[in-house]
Coordinates of C-alpha atoms in Angstrom, one line a residue:
X1 CA 0.0 0.0 0.0
X2 CA 1.1 3.6 -0.6
X3 CA 0.3 6.8 1.2
X4 CA -1.6 9.6 -0.5
X5 CA -4.8 10.4 -2.3
X6 CA -6.2 9.0 -5.5
X7 CA -4.8 11.7 -7.8
X8 CA -3.4 9.5 -10.6
X9 CA -5.4 11.3 -13.2
X10 CA -7.8 8.4 -13.9
X11 CA -11.5 9.1 -13.7
X12 CA -13.1 7.5 -10.6
X13 CA -15.8 5.0 -11.3
X14 CA -19.4 6.0 -10.6
X15 CA -20.8 4.8 -7.3
X16 CA -24.3 6.2 -7.8
X17 CA -26.9 3.7 -6.7
X18 CA -29.0 2.2 -9.5
X19 CA -32.4 1.5 -7.8
X20 CA -34.5 -1.4 -8.8
X21 CA -37.9 -0.7 -10.2
X22 CA -40.4 -1.2 -7.4
X23 CA -43.8 -2.3 -8.5
X24 CA -47.0 -2.7 -6.5
X25 CA -46.7 0.4 -4.3
X26 CA -49.9 1.8 -5.7
X27 CA -51.7 -1.6 -5.3
X28 CA -50.9 -1.5 -1.6
X29 CA -52.4 2.0 -1.0
X30 CA -55.4 0.5 0.8
X31 CA -53.6 -2.3 2.6
X32 CA -54.3 -2.9 6.3
X33 CA -51.6 -4.1 8.8
X34 CA -53.0 -7.6 8.4
X35 CA -52.4 -7.5 4.7
X36 CA -48.9 -6.3 5.1
X37 CA -48.2 -9.1 7.4
X38 CA -49.6 -11.7 5.0
X39 CA -47.2 -10.4 2.4
X40 CA -44.5 -12.4 4.3
X41 CA -46.4 -15.0 6.2
X42 CA -48.6 -16.3 3.4
X43 CA -51.7 -18.5 3.4
X44 CA -49.6 -21.3 1.8
X45 CA -47.2 -21.2 4.7
X46 CA -50.0 -21.3 7.3
X47 CA -51.8 -24.1 5.5
X48 CA -48.7 -26.2 5.3
X49 CA -48.0 -25.6 9.0
X50 CA -51.6 -26.7 9.8
X51 CA -51.2 -29.8 7.7
X52 CA -47.9 -30.8 9.3
X53 CA -49.3 -30.1 12.8
X54 CA -52.2 -32.4 12.2
X55 CA -49.9 -35.1 10.9
X56 CA -47.5 -34.8 13.8
X57 CA -50.3 -34.9 16.3
X58 CA -51.4 -38.3 14.8
X59 CA -47.9 -39.6 14.9
X60 CA -47.4 -38.4 18.5
X61 CA -50.7 -39.1 20.1
X62 CA -52.7 -41.3 17.7
X63 CA -55.3 -38.7 16.9
X64 CA -55.4 -35.4 15.0
X65 CA -55.5 -32.1 16.7
X66 CA -57.7 -30.9 13.7
X67 CA -56.2 -27.4 13.4
X68 CA -56.6 -25.1 10.4
X69 CA -54.6 -22.3 8.8
X70 CA -56.9 -19.7 10.4
X71 CA -56.3 -21.2 13.8
X72 CA -52.5 -21.1 13.3
X73 CA -53.0 -17.5 12.3
X74 CA -54.9 -16.8 15.5
X75 CA -52.0 -18.3 17.5
X76 CA -49.7 -15.8 15.9
X77 CA -52.0 -12.9 16.7
X78 CA -52.3 -14.0 20.3
X79 CA -48.5 -14.2 20.5
X80 CA -48.1 -10.7 19.2
X81 CA -50.7 -9.4 21.8
X82 CA -48.8 -11.2 24.5
X83 CA -45.7 -9.3 23.4
X84 CA -47.6 -6.0 23.6
X85 CA -49.0 -6.7 27.1
X86 CA -46.4 -8.7 29.0
X87 CA -47.5 -10.9 31.9
X88 CA -45.7 -13.3 34.3
X89 CA -46.9 -16.5 32.6
X90 CA -49.0 -17.7 29.7
X91 CA -51.9 -18.8 32.0
X92 CA -52.2 -15.3 33.4
X93 CA -53.9 -14.1 30.1
X94 CA -56.9 -16.3 31.0
X95 CA -57.1 -15.8 34.8
X96 CA -60.0 -13.7 36.0
X97 CA -57.9 -11.0 37.7
X98 CA -55.5 -10.5 34.8
X99 CA -57.3 -11.8 31.7
X100 CA -56.7 -10.0 28.4
X101 CA -59.7 -10.1 26.1
X102 CA -57.6 -9.9 22.9
X103 CA -56.2 -13.3 23.9
X104 CA -58.7 -15.1 26.0
X105 CA -61.7 -14.4 23.8
X106 CA -59.9 -15.8 20.7
X107 CA -59.1 -19.2 21.9
X108 CA -59.4 -21.2 25.1
X109 CA -56.3 -21.6 27.2
X110 CA -56.1 -25.4 26.9
X111 CA -56.5 -25.3 23.2
X112 CA -53.7 -22.7 22.9
X113 CA -51.3 -24.6 25.1
X114 CA -52.2 -27.8 23.2
X115 CA -51.3 -26.3 19.8
X116 CA -48.0 -25.0 21.2
X117 CA -47.0 -28.6 21.9
X118 CA -47.8 -30.0 18.5
X119 CA -47.0 -27.1 16.0
X120 CA -44.9 -28.7 13.3
X121 CA -43.3 -27.8 9.9
X122 CA -41.9 -31.0 8.5
X123 CA -42.9 -34.7 8.3
X124 CA -40.4 -36.5 10.5
X125 CA -40.9 -39.8 8.6
X126 CA -40.5 -38.6 5.1
X127 CA -37.1 -36.7 5.5
X128 CA -34.1 -38.4 4.0
X129 CA -30.9 -39.0 6.0
X130 CA -29.1 -36.6 3.7
X131 CA -31.6 -33.8 4.5
X132 CA -31.2 -34.5 8.2
X133 CA -27.6 -33.3 7.9
X134 CA -29.1 -29.9 8.0
X135 CA -29.5 -29.3 11.8
X136 CA -32.5 -27.1 11.1
X137 CA -34.3 -29.6 8.9
X138 CA -37.4 -29.5 11.1
X139 CA -37.9 -25.8 10.5
X140 CA -36.3 -25.6 7.0
X141 CA -39.6 -25.4 5.0
X142 CA -40.8 -22.4 7.0
X143 CA -37.4 -20.6 6.9
X144 CA -36.9 -21.1 3.2
X145 CA -40.4 -19.8 2.2
X146 CA -40.1 -16.8 4.6
X147 CA -36.7 -15.9 3.3
X148 CA -38.1 -16.0 -0.3
X149 CA -40.8 -13.6 0.7
X150 CA -38.3 -11.2 2.3
X151 CA -36.2 -11.2 -0.9
X152 CA -39.3 -10.2 -3.0
X153 CA -38.9 -6.7 -1.7
X154 CA -36.5 -4.5 -3.7
X155 CA -33.4 -3.8 -1.6
X156 CA -32.3 -0.4 -0.3
X157 CA -29.0 1.2 -1.2
X158 CA -27.2 0.5 2.1
X159 CA -27.1 -2.7 4.0
X160 CA -25.4 -3.8 7.2
X161 CA -24.3 -7.4 7.8
X162 CA -24.0 -8.4 11.4
X163 CA -24.8 -11.1 14.0
X164 CA -28.2 -11.6 15.5
X165 CA -28.7 -13.5 18.8
X166 CA -31.9 -15.4 19.5
X167 CA -32.0 -15.8 23.3
X168 CA -32.0 -19.4 24.5
X169 CA -30.6 -21.0 27.6
X170 CA -31.8 -24.6 27.1
X171 CA -30.1 -27.6 25.6
X172 CA -29.2 -27.5 21.9
X173 CA -26.1 -28.3 19.9
X174 CA -26.6 -25.0 18.1
X175 CA -26.5 -22.9 21.2
X176 CA -23.5 -20.5 21.5
X177 CA -22.0 -18.3 24.2
X178 CA -21.1 -14.7 23.3
X179 CA -20.1 -12.7 26.4
X180 CA -20.1 -9.4 24.6
X181 CA -23.8 -9.6 23.6
X182 CA -26.7 -8.4 25.8
X183 CA -28.1 -12.0 25.5
X184 CA -25.1 -14.1 26.1
X185 CA -26.6 -17.5 25.4
X186 CA -28.6 -18.3 22.3
X187 CA -28.7 -19.1 18.6
X188 CA -26.4 -17.0 16.4
X189 CA -27.8 -15.8 13.1
X190 CA -26.2 -13.9 10.2
X191 CA -28.4 -11.1 9.0
X192 CA -28.4 -8.5 6.2
X193 CA -30.6 -5.5 7.1
X194 CA -31.2 -2.2 5.4
X195 CA -30.8 1.2 7.1
X196 CA -34.6 1.1 7.9
X197 CA -34.2 -2.2 9.9
X198 CA -35.8 -4.3 7.2
X199 CA -34.2 -7.8 7.2
X200 CA -33.6 -8.9 3.6
X201 CA -31.6 -12.1 4.2
X202 CA -30.7 -14.3 7.1
X203 CA -29.1 -17.6 8.0
X204 CA -28.8 -19.6 11.2
X205 CA -25.2 -20.4 12.1
X206 CA -24.7 -24.1 12.3
X207 CA -20.9 -24.2 13.0
X208 CA -18.3 -25.6 10.6
X209 CA -20.3 -27.2 7.8
X210 CA -17.3 -28.9 6.1
X211 CA -14.2 -28.9 8.3
X212 CA -12.1 -30.7 5.7
X213 CA -12.6 -28.0 3.1
X214 CA -9.7 -25.7 2.2
X215 CA -9.8 -22.4 4.1
X216 CA -11.1 -19.4 2.1
X217 CA -9.0 -16.3 1.8
X218 CA -11.9 -14.3 3.2
X219 CA -12.2 -16.5 6.2
X220 CA -15.4 -18.1 7.8
X221 CA -16.9 -14.7 8.7
X222 CA -16.1 -13.3 5.3
X223 CA -17.9 -16.3 3.7
X224 CA -21.0 -15.3 5.8
X225 CA -20.9 -11.8 4.2
X226 CA -20.5 -13.2 0.7
X227 CA -23.5 -15.5 1.4
X228 CA -25.6 -12.7 2.7
X229 CA -24.7 -10.5 -0.2
X230 CA -25.1 -13.2 -2.8
X231 CA -28.8 -12.3 -3.0
X232 CA -28.1 -8.7 -3.9
X233 CA -28.2 -7.8 -7.6
X234 CA -24.7 -7.2 -9.0
X235 CA -23.7 -4.0 -10.6
X236 CA -26.2 -1.8 -8.8
X237 CA -23.6 0.0 -6.6
X238 CA -25.1 -1.3 -3.3
X239 CA -23.2 -0.3 -0.2
X240 CA -22.4 -3.0 2.5
X241 CA -21.2 -2.3 6.0
X242 CA -19.8 -4.7 8.6
X243 CA -17.5 -4.6 11.7
X244 CA -14.0 -6.0 12.1
X245 CA -15.3 -9.5 12.9
X246 CA -16.1 -9.9 9.2
X247 CA -13.8 -7.5 7.3
X248 CA -10.7 -8.4 5.3
X249 CA -9.0 -6.9 2.3
X250 CA -9.9 -9.9 0.0
X251 CA -13.5 -9.5 1.0
X252 CA -13.6 -5.9 -0.1
X253 CA -12.1 -6.8 -3.4
X254 CA -14.6 -9.8 -4.0
X255 CA -17.5 -7.5 -3.4
X256 CA -16.1 -4.7 -5.6
X257 CA -15.8 -7.1 -8.5
X258 CA -19.6 -7.7 -8.2
X259 CA -20.3 -3.9 -8.2
X260 CA -21.0 -3.9 -4.5
X261 CA -19.1 -1.3 -2.4
X262 CA -17.9 -1.9 1.2
X263 CA -17.0 0.0 4.4
X264 CA -16.0 -1.7 7.6
X265 CA -13.7 -1.6 10.6
X266 CA -10.8 -3.9 10.2
X267 CA -8.1 -5.5 12.4
X268 CA -4.5 -4.7 11.7
X269 CA -3.5 -8.4 11.6
X270 CA -5.7 -8.8 8.5
X271 CA -3.8 -6.1 6.5
X272 CA -0.5 -7.6 5.3
X273 CA 2.2 -5.3 4.1
X274 CA 0.3 -2.2 5.4
X275 CA 2.2 0.0 7.8
X276 CA 0.2 2.7 9.5
X277 CA 1.2 5.4 11.9
X278 CA 1.5 4.1 15.5
X279 CA -1.3 4.8 17.9
X280 CA 1.1 6.6 20.3
X281 CA 2.1 9.1 17.5
X282 CA -1.5 9.8 16.7
X283 CA -2.3 10.3 20.3
X284 CA 0.5 13.0 20.5
X285 CA -1.1 14.8 17.6
X286 CA -4.4 14.9 19.5
X287 CA -7.9 13.7 19.0
X288 CA -9.1 13.8 15.4
X289 CA -5.7 13.0 14.0
X290 CA -5.7 10.5 11.1
X291 CA -3.5 8.5 8.8
X292 CA -4.4 6.6 5.6
X293 CA -3.1 4.3 2.9
X294 CA -4.4 3.4 -0.6
X295 CA -3.7 0.0 -2.2
X296 CA -3.3 -0.8 -5.9
X297 CA -7.0 -1.6 -6.2
X298 CA -7.9 1.9 -4.9
X299 CA -9.2 0.7 -1.6
X300 CA -8.4 3.0 1.2
X301 CA -7.5 2.2 4.8
X302 CA -7.9 5.0 7.4
X303 CA -6.7 5.1 11.0
X304 CA -8.5 7.7 13.0
X305 CA -7.8 8.6 16.7
X306 CA -10.6 9.6 19.0
X307 CA -10.4 8.1 22.5
X308 CA -8.4 5.3 20.8
X309 CA -7.4 4.4 17.3
X310 CA -9.9 2.8 15.0
X311 CA -9.1 1.3 11.6
X312 CA -11.5 1.3 8.6
X313 CA -11.3 0.2 5.0
X314 CA -13.5 1.3 2.1
X315 CA -13.8 0.9 -1.6
X316 CA -15.8 4.0 -2.2
X317 CA -15.3 6.7 0.5
X318 CA -12.2 8.2 2.0
X319 CA -11.2 10.9 4.4
X320 CA -12.6 13.9 2.4
X321 CA -14.7 15.8 3.2
X322 CA -13.5 16.0 6.8
X323 CA -16.2 17.1 9.1
X324 CA -16.4 17.8 12.9
X325 CA -18.0 16.0 15.7
X326 CA -18.7 17.2 19.3
X327 CA -16.8 15.4 22.0
X328 CA -16.4 16.0 25.8
X329 CA -12.9 16.9 26.9
X330 CA -12.2 15.8 30.4
X331 CA -9.2 18.1 30.9
X332 CA -10.9 21.3 30.0
X333 CA -14.3 20.0 31.1
X334 CA -16.0 21.5 28.0
X335 CA -17.2 20.2 24.7
X336 CA -14.7 20.4 21.8
X337 CA -15.0 19.9 18.1
X338 CA -13.0 17.0 16.8
X339 CA -12.2 16.4 13.1
X340 CA -13.8 13.3 11.7
X341 CA -13.1 11.8 8.2
X342 CA -16.0 11.0 5.9
X343 CA -15.4 7.3 6.1
X344 CA -16.2 7.3 9.8
X345 CA -19.3 9.4 9.4
X346 CA -20.6 7.1 6.6
X347 CA -19.9 4.0 8.7
X348 CA -21.7 5.3 11.8
X349 CA -24.7 6.4 9.7
X350 CA -25.4 3.1 7.9
X351 CA -24.0 0.4 10.1
X352 CA -26.9 0.3 12.6
X353 CA -29.5 -1.6 10.5
X354 CA -29.2 -4.9 12.4
X355 CA -29.1 -3.2 15.7
X356 CA -32.3 -1.3 14.9
X357 CA -33.9 -4.6 14.0
X358 CA -32.9 -6.0 17.4
X359 CA -34.3 -3.0 19.1
X360 CA -37.6 -3.3 17.3
X361 CA -37.8 -7.0 17.9
X362 CA -37.6 -6.4 21.7
X363 CA -41.0 -4.5 21.5
X364 CA -42.9 -7.7 20.6
X365 CA -41.0 -10.5 22.1
X366 CA -42.7 -12.8 24.6
X367 CA -40.8 -15.7 26.0
X368 CA -42.5 -19.0 25.6
X369 CA -40.9 -22.0 27.3
X370 CA -40.6 -25.1 25.1
X371 CA -38.6 -28.3 25.0
X372 CA -38.3 -28.0 21.3
X373 CA -35.4 -25.6 20.8
X374 CA -36.2 -24.7 17.2
X375 CA -39.5 -23.1 18.4
X376 CA -37.5 -20.2 19.8
X377 CA -36.1 -19.5 16.3
X378 CA -39.7 -19.8 14.8
X379 CA -41.1 -17.2 17.2
X380 CA -38.2 -14.9 16.3
X381 CA -39.0 -15.2 12.6
X382 CA -42.7 -14.3 13.3
X383 CA -41.5 -11.2 15.1
X384 CA -39.2 -10.2 12.3
X385 CA -42.1 -10.7 9.8
X386 CA -44.1 -8.1 11.8
X387 CA -41.2 -5.7 11.7
X388 CA -40.6 -6.1 8.0
X389 CA -44.4 -5.6 7.4
X390 CA -44.2 -2.3 9.3
X391 CA -41.1 -1.2 7.4
X392 CA -42.8 -2.0 4.1
X393 CA -45.8 0.0 5.2
X394 CA -43.6 3.0 6.1
X395 CA -41.8 2.8 2.7
X396 CA -45.1 2.8 0.9
X397 CA -46.4 5.6 3.1
X398 CA -43.4 7.8 2.3
X399 CA -44.1 7.4 -1.4
X400 CA -47.9 7.6 -1.4
X401 CA -48.5 10.1 1.3
X402 CA -45.3 11.6 2.7
X403 CA -47.0 14.3 4.8
X404 CA -49.1 11.7 6.8
X405 CA -47.5 10.4 10.0
X406 CA -47.1 6.6 9.8
X407 CA -48.7 4.4 12.4
X408 CA -46.2 3.4 15.1
X409 CA -45.0 -0.2 15.3
X410 CA -46.0 -1.0 18.9
X411 CA -49.7 -0.2 18.7
X412 CA -52.3 -2.0 20.8
X413 CA -55.3 -3.4 19.0
X414 CA -55.7 -6.3 16.6
X415 CA -52.6 -6.3 14.4
X416 CA -53.5 -9.7 12.8
X417 CA -57.2 -9.2 12.5
X418 CA -58.5 -10.3 9.1
X419 CA -60.7 -7.5 7.5
X420 CA -63.2 -10.1 6.5
X421 CA -63.8 -11.3 10.0
X422 CA -66.2 -9.8 12.5
X423 CA -64.9 -9.3 16.1
X424 CA -65.6 -12.2 18.4
X425 CA -68.2 -11.1 21.0
X426 CA -67.0 -11.2 24.6
X427 CA -68.1 -14.2 26.5
X428 CA -70.6 -13.4 29.3
X429 CA -69.7 -14.4 32.8
X430 CA -72.2 -16.9 34.2
X431 CA -74.4 -15.3 36.8
X432 CA -76.0 -17.0 39.8
X433 CA -79.7 -16.3 39.9
X434 CA -80.8 -16.6 43.6
X435 CA -84.6 -17.1 44.2
X436 CA -86.1 -14.3 46.2
X437 CA -87.4 -16.6 49.1
X438 CA -83.8 -17.9 49.5
X439 CA -82.3 -14.4 49.6
X440 CA -84.7 -13.3 52.4
X441 CA -85.1 -16.5 54.5
X442 CA -82.6 -15.2 57.1
X443 CA -80.9 -18.5 57.5
X444 CA -77.1 -19.1 57.3
X445 CA -76.3 -16.0 55.2
X446 CA -72.7 -15.7 56.5
X447 CA -70.8 -12.7 55.0
X448 CA -67.1 -13.0 54.1
X449 CA -64.6 -10.4 52.7
X450 CA -63.5 -11.0 49.1
X451 CA -61.9 -9.3 46.2
X452 CA -63.8 -6.1 45.2
X453 CA -66.3 -6.8 42.4
X454 CA -69.6 -5.5 41.1
X455 CA -72.7 -6.0 43.2
X456 CA -74.9 -8.6 41.5
X457 CA -78.2 -6.9 42.3
X458 CA -77.4 -3.2 41.8
X459 CA -78.5 -1.5 38.6
X460 CA -76.0 1.2 39.1
X461 CA -72.2 1.1 39.0
X462 CA -71.7 -0.2 42.5
X463 CA -69.0 -2.5 44.0
X464 CA -68.7 -4.6 47.1
X465 CA -66.3 -6.7 49.1
X466 CA -69.1 -8.6 51.0
X467 CA -69.6 -12.1 49.7
X468 CA -72.5 -14.3 50.8
X469 CA -71.5 -17.9 51.2
X470 CA -75.0 -19.3 50.8
X471 CA -76.1 -17.2 47.8
X472 CA -72.5 -17.3 46.3
X473 CA -72.8 -13.6 45.2
X474 CA -71.5 -10.2 46.3
X475 CA -73.9 -7.7 48.0
X476 CA -73.4 -4.1 48.5
X477 CA -73.8 -3.0 52.2
X478 CA -76.6 -0.5 52.2
X479 CA -78.4 1.4 55.0
X480 CA -81.5 -0.3 56.4
X481 CA -83.7 2.5 55.0
X482 CA -82.6 1.5 51.4
X483 CA -84.5 -1.5 50.0
X484 CA -82.5 -4.5 48.7

């Protein structure tokens, strides 16, 4: 590598993004949240899940659970409501003191819990031994079709590739431990998300697939980036961002050859024959000092010193224009302006797509306990489908009606209600009709103190704590001059 700017007289290639023609935005102008969700979780997926669930229940218990695609859809809607209104346990949504109508009026508790134990996606008896080498074969049909639906949406210009953790502390051969993550135990996924948080492509990490294979020059993590970007159209000048866990010089060049540009932090031991200014020297020059090198392929490596030195590599953006960023100076105890190269600003602006997805996922997640470890991954994909549906709605709203404020993601209501359906009427609580002669016989009417509820015989909005053990109802204590 050599030091200096790209001033060799050659015209720099264009990096302007060539957007794909997006069709169907006008067709979605009257779509409801339910319809946006069904863009990704299709009727075909639900019907296949219902069919496999019935088959699995016969194999497991000898009789079919007789579920339908609509009932599986209701289970998903109940799960999302549980994420909106968090309670201590699943049973709490049906208990009298804490019941949630959006859940308990849709399906009985026993039916819901029963379906959770038998939901299935693949016939265990028809899978070949070769297919079972895939550790996620039980969930593969769902993952494959959901991924295809995500890829139907035209991609944005900028994408971030990063790790996604699905929290899980049970027993599974795919569980990993990552101490630097907020959820240290769980399943690791590779994901490619746009700046909006839309997840375009994903893959669950299954460890070394072929240990005997010759090592790639981009490394295992670089192979993950190539796999995530393989579904991006070539020659459109997409921009990809990743951290130093993935980045290497060969990876940048591989993507550049496909017309995909790259920016990422990089470790110094992955840059052979590249000598940069020592961190101590940069520290002497003060915060905001920088040093850079350009290789023969016109990829630039920049070392910038803030609180410590950070190294970045790019195939399309360099140090110019140098901006300023506000920082707190502990010595002077005031804010100061620190020079910041363009590559750092660009990386900070577009790298957070996967982190945004994680933040949005946390709004809906409800933790179900299950002995089947792959169910945790399934629930996570349902949550991601909701987020992608909302992001697609926001994109359409921006084009069709930019002045209108979009509906927020976390909105209580019926996010999975079909527009063709009528709301299920609330079930009436059974009332105890006590004959008048029994009420006034004056024998064994012993009062006890119970939870405050409505009086059974008051026409107004009256409450009482006094419970009659004989009549099995609550009565309001009234003065003797007031008739019962």
